[in-house]
Amino acid sequence: MTPGDMSIKKPGTRRAIAAGYGGQLRKCTYEPGTRLGRFEIESLSDAETADFAERLHKPTILGYSAVGADLGDGSLEVIPTKAKSFIPLTPLEYIPSLRAIREGRPFAPVSVDFDVTDVCNENCIFCYTAEYRKARAHGLQQGSRLQSLSTDTVRDCLTALRAQGTKHVRFVSGGEPLAYPQLPDVLRHCRDLGLTLTVYTNGTMLGGRAEVLAECADLVRVSVNAGSDASRDALHRSVNPGQSYRRVIRAIGALNEERQSRHREGVMTIGASFLVHETNSAELVEFVEAVASNVDFVTFQCVYGAEKSELGDDEVQTIAAGIEAAVATRPDLDVYVGSRLKAVLARSGIRPEREAAAEWRYCFEAYTMPIVESNGSVKMCSAVRGRDDPGLEIGRSTDGHEIAALLLRHSQQKARYHVRDIMARYCRDCCSFTVNSTLDEIYKRLAGLREEAFSLLYDVPPVHTNLFSNAHLLREGER
């Protein structure tokens, strides 16, 4: 296909605005299913530029649907991606690190996960961190508490990483982040450093943290996992059963109100997640209806861990129908389906199986998105959180400066991990599949292109991420 082939818009093509790494805005036409097509570029009118600037102030998870690479001959190569996989960052923010990898220069991780505490106020039956958290607790001397990183350790590490170029920090796992007593101080420190900030929470402690989250966070995702009190109590084994689901729904509403009062609707993103289990498989629509007015997106994912949910064919069909019905209920809501659930649907013949992890070349998460656990263990990625296999730990320290140094040295030791170099059992259903495949495509093009050649493609008009918007997509959805 040549640029001239796009002089007349064809059925199935999309118009897009390309927001460039260097700030330039352009307009192009592309075909969503095309892996690497070349497309004609046009200039934007003043009115289109103004409309686009206004649009960027409105919260949306989809935003862009692809990365464009300017070939320098008036055309773009298109690299499909999913914005949800990168939020609150974008693929363009990884380009300096990818360039450093290619040139063999040291670099700081783009994003770091901090498991600041092993403490959690719930006892979820599907929790994949529960086993190793209990093992750690039993290994401590009698009467001591579960492990948590000290505030000084976290602050010193964040300060050192930010000085080296780290852009994003996530407080997402281990125990419940909001149970960490010094979290408000740490969040404000992140804000003062200029770090982009993500927090995942079970929602039960949102009431006391809504102000600081609305003040500092860029993304908050709440694990709801139910459409009724009964199912949430059963799945989360809540400390105060009876109204656990309704309390979390009210807390999400309070967080949104706090966000609105601070005029951060276009800055801070709120999401709600739903881990599918036989206990809650018929409650997807109730969940969406309860959260839709207060969140920007929802995610549906599959339970994994020591007590995996064994879903039968009837339950999988119910889940697929529930996702489709939920989307139909709120078509304006962004919806994301996790990789493990996609695999379950694929095995039931509802969605095609995606490519195996070994079909993409390099794992960039191992260098751009490591984790720091509550015992000071530094791991290469979230897939090996809590695992004691030799070679998976970069190092261990309770000193914040030393942890930062471990992460920086790690980037110099080996610039790329080939997928086969990492234990395949951790990578098959990697939740960073889209991230790695997108970064791999960008990486390949950095040999001949400058950073300014890359842009994000925003569909015109906007298209939401409802992956199950009709029966046809349900059967033949895009990867």
Tab-separated table of C-alpha atoms in Angstrom:
chain	number	residue	atom	x	y	z
A	1	MET	CA	0.000	0.000	0.000
A	2	THR	CA	1.307	3.458	-0.887
A	3	PRO	CA	0.269	6.879	0.434
A	4	GLY	CA	-1.566	7.481	-2.810
A	5	ASP	CA	-3.838	4.516	-2.156
A	6	MET	CA	-5.416	6.487	0.714
A	7	SER	CA	-6.517	9.483	-1.356
A	8	ILE	CA	-10.083	8.149	-1.159
A	9	LYS	CA	-11.247	6.964	2.238
A	10	LYS	CA	-12.131	3.269	2.101
A	11	PRO	CA	-14.672	1.355	4.209
A	12	GLY	CA	-13.205	0.325	7.549
A	13	THR	CA	-10.558	3.029	7.653
A	14	ARG	CA	-10.199	5.515	10.499
A	15	ARG	CA	-9.270	9.148	10.666
A	16	ALA	CA	-6.793	10.022	13.376
A	17	ILE	CA	-4.888	12.936	14.854
A	18	ALA	CA	-1.201	12.176	15.372
A	19	ALA	CA	0.117	13.857	18.536
A	20	GLY	CA	3.872	13.790	18.101
A	21	TYR	CA	6.687	13.262	20.574
A	22	GLY	CA	7.863	16.766	19.689
A	23	GLY	CA	4.409	18.312	20.159
A	24	GLN	CA	3.380	18.474	16.496
A	25	LEU	CA	-0.227	17.660	15.539
A	26	ARG	CA	-1.099	16.084	12.192
A	27	LYS	CA	-3.966	14.150	10.655
A	28	CYS	CA	-3.881	10.767	8.922
A	29	THR	CA	-6.044	7.873	7.747
A	30	TYR	CA	-5.333	4.250	8.687
A	31	GLU	CA	-6.876	0.785	8.782
A	32	PRO	CA	-7.267	-0.645	12.325
A	33	GLY	CA	-6.405	-4.214	11.338
A	34	THR	CA	-3.228	-3.306	9.499
A	35	ARG	CA	-0.063	-4.194	11.355
A	36	LEU	CA	2.412	-2.001	9.491
A	37	GLY	CA	0.800	0.192	6.854
A	38	ARG	CA	1.984	3.493	5.375
A	39	PHE	CA	-0.506	6.333	5.326
A	40	GLU	CA	-0.949	9.828	4.025
A	41	ILE	CA	-0.450	12.743	6.444
A	42	GLU	CA	-2.385	16.005	6.355
A	43	SER	CA	-2.198	19.233	8.347
A	44	LEU	CA	-4.824	20.174	10.937
A	45	SER	CA	-6.953	23.267	10.632
A	46	ASP	CA	-6.977	25.798	13.489
A	47	ALA	CA	-10.462	24.612	14.507
A	48	GLU	CA	-9.370	20.957	14.620
A	49	THR	CA	-6.344	21.876	16.713
A	50	ALA	CA	-8.548	23.739	19.197
A	51	ASP	CA	-11.048	20.868	19.367
A	52	PHE	CA	-8.274	18.376	20.012
A	53	ALA	CA	-6.746	20.504	22.767
A	54	GLU	CA	-10.154	20.609	24.480
A	55	ARG	CA	-10.553	16.863	24.115
A	56	LEU	CA	-7.270	16.169	25.897
A	57	HIS	CA	-8.693	17.824	29.032
A	58	LYS	CA	-11.498	15.275	29.226
A	59	PRO	CA	-10.850	11.961	30.987
A	60	THR	CA	-10.675	9.008	28.618
A	61	ILE	CA	-8.772	5.766	28.808
A	62	LEU	CA	-8.815	4.987	25.131
A	63	GLY	CA	-7.413	8.255	23.843
A	64	TYR	CA	-5.020	6.861	21.269
A	65	SER	CA	-5.287	3.473	19.554
A	66	ALA	CA	-1.874	3.239	17.913
A	67	VAL	CA	1.642	4.620	17.737
A	68	GLY	CA	2.712	6.249	14.479
A	69	ALA	CA	6.293	6.290	13.198
A	70	ASP	CA	7.060	9.109	10.728
A	71	LEU	CA	9.102	7.606	7.894
A	72	GLY	CA	10.212	11.015	6.665
A	73	ASP	CA	8.523	10.703	3.285
A	74	GLY	CA	5.132	12.152	4.237
A	75	SER	CA	3.755	8.885	5.601
A	76	LEU	CA	3.397	7.016	8.884
A	77	GLU	CA	3.926	3.425	9.929
A	78	VAL	CA	1.209	2.337	12.365
A	79	ILE	CA	1.897	0.214	15.450
A	80	PRO	CA	-1.424	-0.856	17.063
A	81	THR	CA	-1.521	-0.751	20.852
A	82	LYS	CA	-3.900	-0.351	23.793
A	83	ALA	CA	-3.761	2.822	25.856
A	84	LYS	CA	-5.153	1.019	28.919
A	85	SER	CA	-2.016	-1.117	29.087
A	86	PHE	CA	0.163	1.962	29.551
A	87	ILE	CA	-1.909	4.376	31.673
A	88	PRO	CA	-1.147	6.725	33.228
A	89	LEU	CA	1.953	6.825	30.973
A	90	THR	CA	2.104	6.445	27.189
A	91	PRO	CA	4.464	4.446	24.935
A	92	LEU	CA	6.297	7.642	23.998
A	93	GLU	CA	7.566	8.062	27.554
A	94	TYR	CA	9.544	4.818	27.202
A	95	ILE	CA	11.428	5.952	24.089
A	96	PRO	CA	14.461	7.521	25.862
A	97	SER	CA	14.982	4.270	27.788
A	98	LEU	CA	14.592	2.193	24.628
A	99	ARG	CA	17.197	4.391	22.964
A	100	ALA	CA	19.523	3.884	25.933
A	101	ILE	CA	19.015	0.108	25.694
A	102	ARG	CA	19.876	0.156	22.001
A	103	GLU	CA	22.994	2.254	22.576
A	104	GLY	CA	24.127	0.369	25.684
A	105	ARG	CA	23.838	3.376	28.013
A	106	PRO	CA	22.673	3.166	31.647
A	107	PHE	CA	19.164	4.379	32.415
A	108	ALA	CA	16.700	4.475	35.272
A	109	PRO	CA	13.555	2.298	35.167
A	110	VAL	CA	10.623	4.194	33.669
A	111	SER	CA	8.248	2.854	36.316
A	112	VAL	CA	8.715	1.095	39.676
A	113	ASP	CA	6.219	-0.928	41.711
A	114	PHE	CA	6.519	-0.463	45.476
A	115	ASP	CA	4.955	-3.095	47.733
A	116	VAL	CA	5.272	-0.886	50.788
A	117	THR	CA	3.605	-3.323	53.192
A	118	ASP	CA	2.507	-6.935	53.574
A	119	VAL	CA	-0.354	-5.863	55.844
A	120	CYS	CA	-3.870	-6.334	54.490
A	121	ASN	CA	-7.246	-5.915	56.144
A	122	GLU	CA	-8.939	-8.548	53.972
A	123	ASN	CA	-8.338	-12.243	53.323
A	124	CYS	CA	-9.382	-12.767	49.708
A	125	ILE	CA	-9.680	-16.392	48.605
A	126	PHE	CA	-7.991	-15.602	45.279
A	127	CYS	CA	-5.108	-13.466	46.600
A	128	TYR	CA	-1.898	-14.494	44.859
A	129	THR	CA	0.279	-12.736	47.456
A	130	ALA	CA	-1.320	-14.354	50.527
A	131	GLU	CA	0.846	-17.474	50.517
A	132	TYR	CA	4.211	-15.715	50.468
A	133	ARG	CA	3.021	-12.994	52.859
A	134	LYS	CA	2.063	-15.659	55.402
A	135	ALA	CA	5.383	-17.443	54.900
A	136	ARG	CA	7.267	-14.232	55.574
A	137	ALA	CA	5.221	-13.535	58.671
A	138	HIS	CA	5.945	-17.020	60.054
A	139	GLY	CA	9.632	-16.535	59.393
A	140	LEU	CA	9.827	-13.429	61.538
A	141	GLN	CA	10.576	-13.576	65.241
A	142	GLN	CA	7.606	-14.209	67.497
A	143	GLY	CA	5.474	-11.169	68.207
A	144	SER	CA	6.831	-9.028	65.364
A	145	ARG	CA	4.624	-7.456	62.741
A	146	LEU	CA	4.302	-8.263	59.082
A	147	GLN	CA	6.981	-6.589	57.003
A	148	SER	CA	6.768	-3.046	55.691
A	149	LEU	CA	9.321	-0.754	54.120
A	150	SER	CA	10.263	2.197	56.304
A	151	THR	CA	9.172	5.659	55.196
A	152	ASP	CA	12.801	6.781	54.961
A	153	THR	CA	13.621	3.814	52.711
A	154	VAL	CA	10.749	4.601	50.345
A	155	ARG	CA	11.401	8.349	50.280
A	156	ASP	CA	15.167	7.988	49.752
A	157	CYS	CA	14.682	5.445	46.971
A	158	LEU	CA	12.063	7.563	45.193
A	159	THR	CA	14.228	10.673	45.426
A	160	ALA	CA	17.258	8.867	43.985
A	161	LEU	CA	15.259	7.233	41.164
A	162	ARG	CA	13.554	10.478	40.200
A	163	ALA	CA	16.935	12.220	40.002
A	164	GLN	CA	18.024	9.543	37.516
A	165	GLY	CA	14.891	9.864	35.360
A	166	THR	CA	12.205	7.506	36.712
A	167	LYS	CA	8.760	8.858	35.770
A	168	HIS	CA	6.150	6.681	37.455
A	169	VAL	CA	5.588	4.754	40.672
A	170	ARG	CA	2.823	2.280	41.501
A	171	PHE	CA	1.591	1.178	44.903
A	172	VAL	CA	-0.359	-1.841	43.775
A	173	SER	CA	0.251	-5.130	45.538
A	174	GLY	CA	1.781	-7.110	48.367
A	175	GLY	CA	-0.609	-6.026	51.116
A	176	GLU	CA	-3.189	-3.227	50.978
A	177	PRO	CA	-1.342	0.038	50.151
A	178	LEU	CA	-3.845	2.161	52.090
A	179	ALA	CA	-3.026	0.143	55.224
A	180	TYR	CA	0.485	1.643	55.194
A	181	PRO	CA	0.265	4.328	57.914
A	182	GLN	CA	2.768	6.687	56.264
A	183	LEU	CA	1.190	6.459	52.803
A	184	PRO	CA	-0.085	10.094	52.783
A	185	ASP	CA	3.451	11.333	53.436
A	186	VAL	CA	4.848	9.090	50.688
A	187	LEU	CA	2.171	10.140	48.178
A	188	ARG	CA	2.854	13.819	48.796
A	189	HIS	CA	6.564	13.160	48.397
A	190	CYS	CA	5.847	11.559	44.996
A	191	ARG	CA	3.822	14.622	44.015
A	192	ASP	CA	6.585	16.996	45.123
A	193	LEU	CA	9.128	15.017	43.089
A	194	GLY	CA	6.922	15.243	40.003
A	195	LEU	CA	6.362	11.489	39.761
A	196	THR	CA	3.258	10.148	38.063
A	197	LEU	CA	1.439	8.068	40.662
A	198	THR	CA	-0.793	4.961	40.573
A	199	VAL	CA	-2.532	3.294	43.543
A	200	TYR	CA	-4.471	0.005	43.484
A	201	THR	CA	-6.689	-0.660	46.504
A	202	ASN	CA	-9.415	-3.000	47.761
A	203	GLY	CA	-11.447	0.128	48.519
A	204	THR	CA	-12.289	-0.607	52.144
A	205	MET	CA	-10.023	2.166	53.461
A	206	LEU	CA	-10.775	4.769	50.791
A	207	GLY	CA	-12.899	6.826	53.168
A	208	GLY	CA	-9.906	7.981	55.168
A	209	ARG	CA	-7.612	8.436	52.163
A	210	ALA	CA	-9.864	10.088	49.562
A	211	GLU	CA	-8.441	13.571	50.096
A	212	VAL	CA	-4.778	12.658	49.705
A	213	LEU	CA	-5.519	10.398	46.731
A	214	ALA	CA	-7.503	13.125	44.982
A	215	GLU	CA	-4.693	15.534	45.785
A	216	CYS	CA	-1.758	13.421	44.573
A	217	ALA	CA	-2.717	10.356	42.494
A	218	ASP	CA	-2.924	10.185	38.716
A	219	LEU	CA	-4.663	6.804	38.682
A	220	VAL	CA	-6.611	4.942	41.377
A	221	ARG	CA	-8.045	1.515	40.608
A	222	VAL	CA	-10.420	-0.115	43.092
A	223	SER	CA	-10.867	-3.889	43.280
A	224	VAL	CA	-14.643	-4.319	43.591
A	225	ASN	CA	-14.981	-7.919	42.322
A	226	ALA	CA	-18.691	-8.216	42.996
A	227	GLY	CA	-22.177	-6.954	42.290
A	228	SER	CA	-23.595	-7.742	45.753
A	229	ASP	CA	-22.639	-7.786	49.430
A	230	ALA	CA	-22.979	-11.568	49.571
A	231	SER	CA	-20.495	-12.315	46.798
A	232	ARG	CA	-17.967	-9.716	47.964
A	233	ASP	CA	-18.124	-11.042	51.529
A	234	ALA	CA	-17.580	-14.569	50.223
A	235	LEU	CA	-14.662	-13.632	47.962
A	236	HIS	CA	-12.917	-11.068	50.170
A	237	ARG	CA	-13.762	-12.707	53.495
A	238	SER	CA	-14.292	-9.205	54.770
A	239	VAL	CA	-13.503	-8.262	58.356
A	240	ASN	CA	-16.863	-6.466	58.631
A	241	PRO	CA	-19.247	-8.487	56.449
A	242	GLY	CA	-22.775	-7.474	55.573
A	243	GLN	CA	-22.287	-4.258	53.614
A	244	SER	CA	-18.742	-4.579	52.254
A	245	TYR	CA	-19.805	-4.146	48.620
A	246	ARG	CA	-22.029	-1.144	49.306
A	247	ARG	CA	-19.335	0.489	51.444
A	248	VAL	CA	-16.795	0.224	48.630
A	249	ILE	CA	-19.287	1.593	46.069
A	250	ARG	CA	-19.994	4.571	48.340
A	251	ALA	CA	-16.253	5.098	48.857
A	252	ILE	CA	-15.667	5.233	45.086
A	253	GLY	CA	-18.398	7.871	44.857
A	254	ALA	CA	-16.744	9.877	47.634
A	255	LEU	CA	-13.377	9.674	45.853
A	256	ASN	CA	-14.952	10.952	42.643
A	257	GLU	CA	-16.606	13.816	44.527
A	258	GLU	CA	-13.252	14.721	46.065
A	259	ARG	CA	-11.672	14.615	42.597
A	260	GLN	CA	-14.349	16.911	41.233
A	261	SER	CA	-14.001	19.337	44.132
A	262	ARG	CA	-10.315	19.679	43.260
A	263	HIS	CA	-11.078	20.050	39.525
A	264	ARG	CA	-8.914	17.050	38.687
A	265	GLU	CA	-11.398	15.197	36.426
A	266	GLY	CA	-9.091	15.534	33.412
A	267	VAL	CA	-5.960	14.758	35.421
A	268	MET	CA	-6.813	11.947	37.807
A	269	THR	CA	-8.269	8.671	36.479
A	270	ILE	CA	-10.478	6.346	38.547
A	271	GLY	CA	-11.087	2.729	37.570
A	272	ALA	CA	-12.851	-0.300	39.023
A	273	SER	CA	-11.813	-3.913	38.524
A	274	PHE	CA	-13.743	-7.187	38.602
A	275	LEU	CA	-11.997	-10.554	39.048
A	276	VAL	CA	-14.332	-13.132	37.536
A	277	HIS	CA	-15.114	-16.163	39.714
A	278	GLU	CA	-17.931	-18.715	39.802
A	279	THR	CA	-19.273	-16.811	42.828
A	280	ASN	CA	-19.758	-13.515	40.951
A	281	SER	CA	-20.000	-14.608	37.298
A	282	ALA	CA	-23.655	-13.499	37.028
A	283	GLU	CA	-23.102	-10.027	38.544
A	284	LEU	CA	-21.141	-8.178	35.854
A	285	VAL	CA	-24.000	-5.897	34.840
A	286	GLU	CA	-24.798	-4.990	38.462
A	287	PHE	CA	-21.148	-4.106	38.996
A	288	VAL	CA	-21.000	-1.813	35.958
A	289	GLU	CA	-24.279	-0.102	36.816
A	290	ALA	CA	-23.049	0.566	40.363
A	291	VAL	CA	-19.678	2.110	39.439
A	292	ALA	CA	-20.240	3.650	35.991
A	293	SER	CA	-21.162	7.174	37.126
A	294	ASN	CA	-18.006	7.515	39.239
A	295	VAL	CA	-15.243	5.816	37.226
A	296	ASP	CA	-13.548	6.320	33.872
A	297	PHE	CA	-12.994	2.650	33.072
A	298	VAL	CA	-13.668	-0.891	34.272
A	299	THR	CA	-11.550	-4.014	33.895
A	300	PHE	CA	-12.601	-7.651	33.811
A	301	GLN	CA	-9.899	-10.126	34.708
A	302	CYS	CA	-9.536	-13.792	35.574
A	303	VAL	CA	-8.757	-15.059	39.066
A	304	TYR	CA	-5.315	-16.579	39.504
A	305	GLY	CA	-3.339	-17.846	42.457
A	306	ALA	CA	-3.538	-20.674	44.975
A	307	GLU	CA	-7.331	-20.950	44.759
A	308	LYS	CA	-8.029	-20.353	41.086
A	309	SER	CA	-11.586	-20.218	39.923
A	310	GLU	CA	-12.369	-23.243	37.760
A	311	LEU	CA	-14.884	-21.864	35.311
A	312	GLY	CA	-17.059	-24.270	33.387
A	313	ASP	CA	-18.336	-23.703	29.845
A	314	ASP	CA	-21.717	-22.444	31.051
A	315	GLU	CA	-20.064	-19.953	33.393
A	316	VAL	CA	-17.730	-18.738	30.656
A	317	GLN	CA	-20.715	-18.187	28.375
A	318	THR	CA	-22.437	-16.295	31.204
A	319	ILE	CA	-19.344	-14.128	31.664
A	320	ALA	CA	-19.081	-13.338	27.955
A	321	ALA	CA	-22.776	-12.433	27.810
A	322	GLY	CA	-22.400	-10.387	30.984
A	323	ILE	CA	-19.524	-8.343	29.561
A	324	GLU	CA	-21.476	-7.671	26.392
A	325	ALA	CA	-24.587	-6.694	28.386
A	326	ALA	CA	-22.503	-4.465	30.659
A	327	VAL	CA	-21.063	-2.662	27.655
A	328	ALA	CA	-24.520	-2.227	26.178
A	329	THR	CA	-25.693	-0.755	29.493
A	330	ARG	CA	-22.992	1.927	29.479
A	331	PRO	CA	-21.546	2.224	25.940
A	332	ASP	CA	-19.713	5.412	26.950
A	333	LEU	CA	-17.613	3.561	29.523
A	334	ASP	CA	-14.152	2.277	28.654
A	335	VAL	CA	-13.878	-1.473	29.165
A	336	TYR	CA	-10.718	-3.565	29.343
A	337	VAL	CA	-10.492	-7.363	29.375
A	338	GLY	CA	-7.346	-8.809	30.945
A	339	SER	CA	-5.051	-11.296	29.233
A	340	ARG	CA	-5.894	-14.225	31.497
A	341	LEU	CA	-9.619	-13.826	30.921
A	342	LYS	CA	-8.994	-13.566	27.186
A	343	ALA	CA	-7.174	-16.895	27.416
A	344	VAL	CA	-10.159	-18.473	29.211
A	345	LEU	CA	-12.523	-17.153	26.549
A	346	ALA	CA	-10.175	-18.399	23.832
A	347	ARG	CA	-10.102	-21.912	25.249
A	348	SER	CA	-13.896	-21.894	25.149
A	349	GLY	CA	-13.859	-20.804	21.512
A	350	ILE	CA	-15.348	-17.365	22.224
A	351	ARG	CA	-12.247	-15.369	21.282
A	352	PRO	CA	-9.247	-16.376	19.186
A	353	GLU	CA	-6.082	-17.243	21.127
A	354	ARG	CA	-3.428	-14.560	21.065
A	355	GLU	CA	0.136	-15.236	19.969
A	356	ALA	CA	2.345	-17.098	22.416
A	357	ALA	CA	4.694	-14.931	24.446
A	358	ALA	CA	7.719	-16.472	22.687
A	359	GLU	CA	6.568	-14.923	19.393
A	360	TRP	CA	7.669	-11.492	20.500
A	361	ARG	CA	11.360	-11.004	20.986
A	362	TYR	CA	12.356	-8.948	23.983
A	363	CYS	CA	10.995	-8.343	27.459
A	364	PHE	CA	11.355	-4.653	28.269
A	365	GLU	CA	9.444	-4.822	31.541
A	366	ALA	CA	12.444	-6.516	33.127
A	367	TYR	CA	14.350	-3.243	32.840
A	368	THR	CA	11.736	-0.522	32.595
A	369	MET	CA	9.172	-1.738	35.205
A	370	PRO	CA	10.807	-3.609	38.146
A	371	ILE	CA	9.338	-4.018	41.641
A	372	VAL	CA	10.522	-3.388	45.194
A	373	GLU	CA	8.922	-5.726	47.731
A	374	SER	CA	8.142	-4.988	51.352
A	375	ASN	CA	11.180	-6.959	52.580
A	376	GLY	CA	13.554	-4.944	50.378
A	377	SER	CA	13.763	-7.571	47.643
A	378	VAL	CA	14.150	-6.055	44.158
A	379	LYS	CA	12.638	-8.140	41.353
A	380	MET	CA	12.699	-7.715	37.601
A	381	CYS	CA	8.927	-7.641	37.068
A	382	SER	CA	5.539	-8.131	38.702
A	383	ALA	CA	5.166	-11.679	37.351
A	384	VAL	CA	7.810	-12.934	39.795
A	385	ARG	CA	6.545	-11.026	42.839
A	386	GLY	CA	7.091	-13.072	45.987
A	387	ARG	CA	8.921	-15.920	44.206
A	388	ASP	CA	12.233	-17.185	45.548
A	389	ASP	CA	13.623	-18.774	42.370
A	390	PRO	CA	17.364	-18.078	41.928
A	391	GLY	CA	18.061	-15.437	39.329
A	392	LEU	CA	14.739	-13.638	39.694
A	393	GLU	CA	15.988	-11.315	42.430
A	394	ILE	CA	18.137	-8.372	41.372
A	395	GLY	CA	19.234	-7.773	44.951
A	396	ARG	CA	17.974	-6.937	48.417
A	397	SER	CA	18.400	-4.003	50.778
A	398	THR	CA	16.468	-1.925	53.291
A	399	ASP	CA	18.412	1.217	52.393
A	400	GLY	CA	16.607	3.403	49.857
A	401	HIS	CA	19.755	4.670	48.143
A	402	GLU	CA	21.096	1.125	47.800
A	403	ILE	CA	17.798	-0.107	46.333
A	404	ALA	CA	17.956	2.674	43.739
A	405	ALA	CA	21.577	1.748	43.001
A	406	LEU	CA	20.561	-1.902	42.488
A	407	LEU	CA	17.965	-0.852	39.939
A	408	LEU	CA	20.399	1.404	38.096
A	409	ARG	CA	23.129	-1.270	38.014
A	410	HIS	CA	20.604	-3.778	36.743
A	411	SER	CA	19.987	-1.601	33.669
A	412	GLN	CA	23.702	-1.689	32.841
A	413	GLN	CA	24.278	-5.416	33.231
A	414	LYS	CA	22.251	-6.540	30.234
A	415	ALA	CA	20.315	-4.184	28.033
A	416	ARG	CA	17.661	-6.644	26.829
A	417	TYR	CA	16.008	-9.803	28.070
A	418	HIS	CA	15.070	-12.215	25.323
A	419	VAL	CA	11.771	-13.855	26.218
A	420	ARG	CA	13.423	-17.285	26.215
A	421	ASP	CA	15.878	-16.049	28.851
A	422	ILE	CA	13.038	-15.720	31.359
A	423	MET	CA	11.209	-18.694	32.823
A	424	ALA	CA	8.390	-19.361	30.386
A	425	ARG	CA	5.923	-20.380	33.083
A	426	TYR	CA	5.853	-16.768	34.280
A	427	CYS	CA	5.506	-15.255	30.817
A	428	ARG	CA	2.795	-17.212	29.011
A	429	ASP	CA	-0.063	-15.055	30.289
A	430	CYS	CA	2.055	-11.962	30.928
A	431	CYS	CA	-0.130	-8.992	31.834
A	432	SER	CA	2.413	-6.777	30.033
A	433	PHE	CA	2.032	-8.568	26.707
A	434	THR	CA	0.708	-5.458	24.941
A	435	VAL	CA	3.309	-3.218	26.566
A	436	ASN	CA	6.194	-5.439	25.505
A	437	SER	CA	4.958	-6.035	21.968
A	438	THR	CA	4.395	-2.296	21.427
A	439	LEU	CA	7.793	-1.360	22.864
A	440	ASP	CA	9.425	-4.072	20.754
A	441	GLU	CA	7.987	-2.538	17.569
A	442	ILE	CA	9.197	0.927	18.608
A	443	TYR	CA	12.609	-0.482	19.548
A	444	LYS	CA	13.104	-2.003	16.101
A	445	ARG	CA	12.475	1.364	14.451
A	446	LEU	CA	14.781	3.384	16.694
A	447	ALA	CA	17.759	2.249	14.618
A	448	GLY	CA	16.710	4.562	11.806
A	449	LEU	CA	14.346	7.092	13.393
A	450	ARG	CA	14.692	9.940	15.883
A	451	GLU	CA	12.489	10.144	18.995
A	452	GLU	CA	10.560	13.008	17.388
A	453	ALA	CA	9.423	10.667	14.605
A	454	PHE	CA	6.953	8.896	16.915
A	455	SER	CA	3.414	10.028	17.721
A	456	LEU	CA	0.186	8.787	19.290
A	457	LEU	CA	-2.788	8.296	16.966
A	458	TYR	CA	-6.103	9.533	18.394
A	459	ASP	CA	-9.178	8.332	16.502
A	460	VAL	CA	-11.569	10.947	15.125
A	461	PRO	CA	-14.280	10.679	16.312
A	462	PRO	CA	-13.168	9.028	19.595
A	463	VAL	CA	-13.639	5.267	19.820
A	464	HIS	CA	-14.058	3.565	23.193
A	465	THR	CA	-12.252	0.422	24.301
A	466	ASN	CA	-15.388	-1.699	24.540
A	467	LEU	CA	-13.866	-4.966	23.354
A	468	PHE	CA	-17.206	-6.787	23.475
A	469	SER	CA	-19.487	-4.192	21.915
A	470	ASN	CA	-21.421	-6.743	19.819
A	471	ALA	CA	-21.649	-10.449	19.073
A	472	HIS	CA	-19.294	-10.209	16.108
A	473	LEU	CA	-16.521	-8.719	18.235
A	474	LEU	CA	-17.311	-11.253	20.927
A	475	ARG	CA	-16.479	-14.035	18.499
A	476	GLU	CA	-13.738	-12.380	16.475
A	477	GLY	CA	-12.353	-9.568	18.631
A	478	GLU	CA	-9.013	-7.927	17.938
A	479	ARG	CA	-6.053	-9.041	20.014
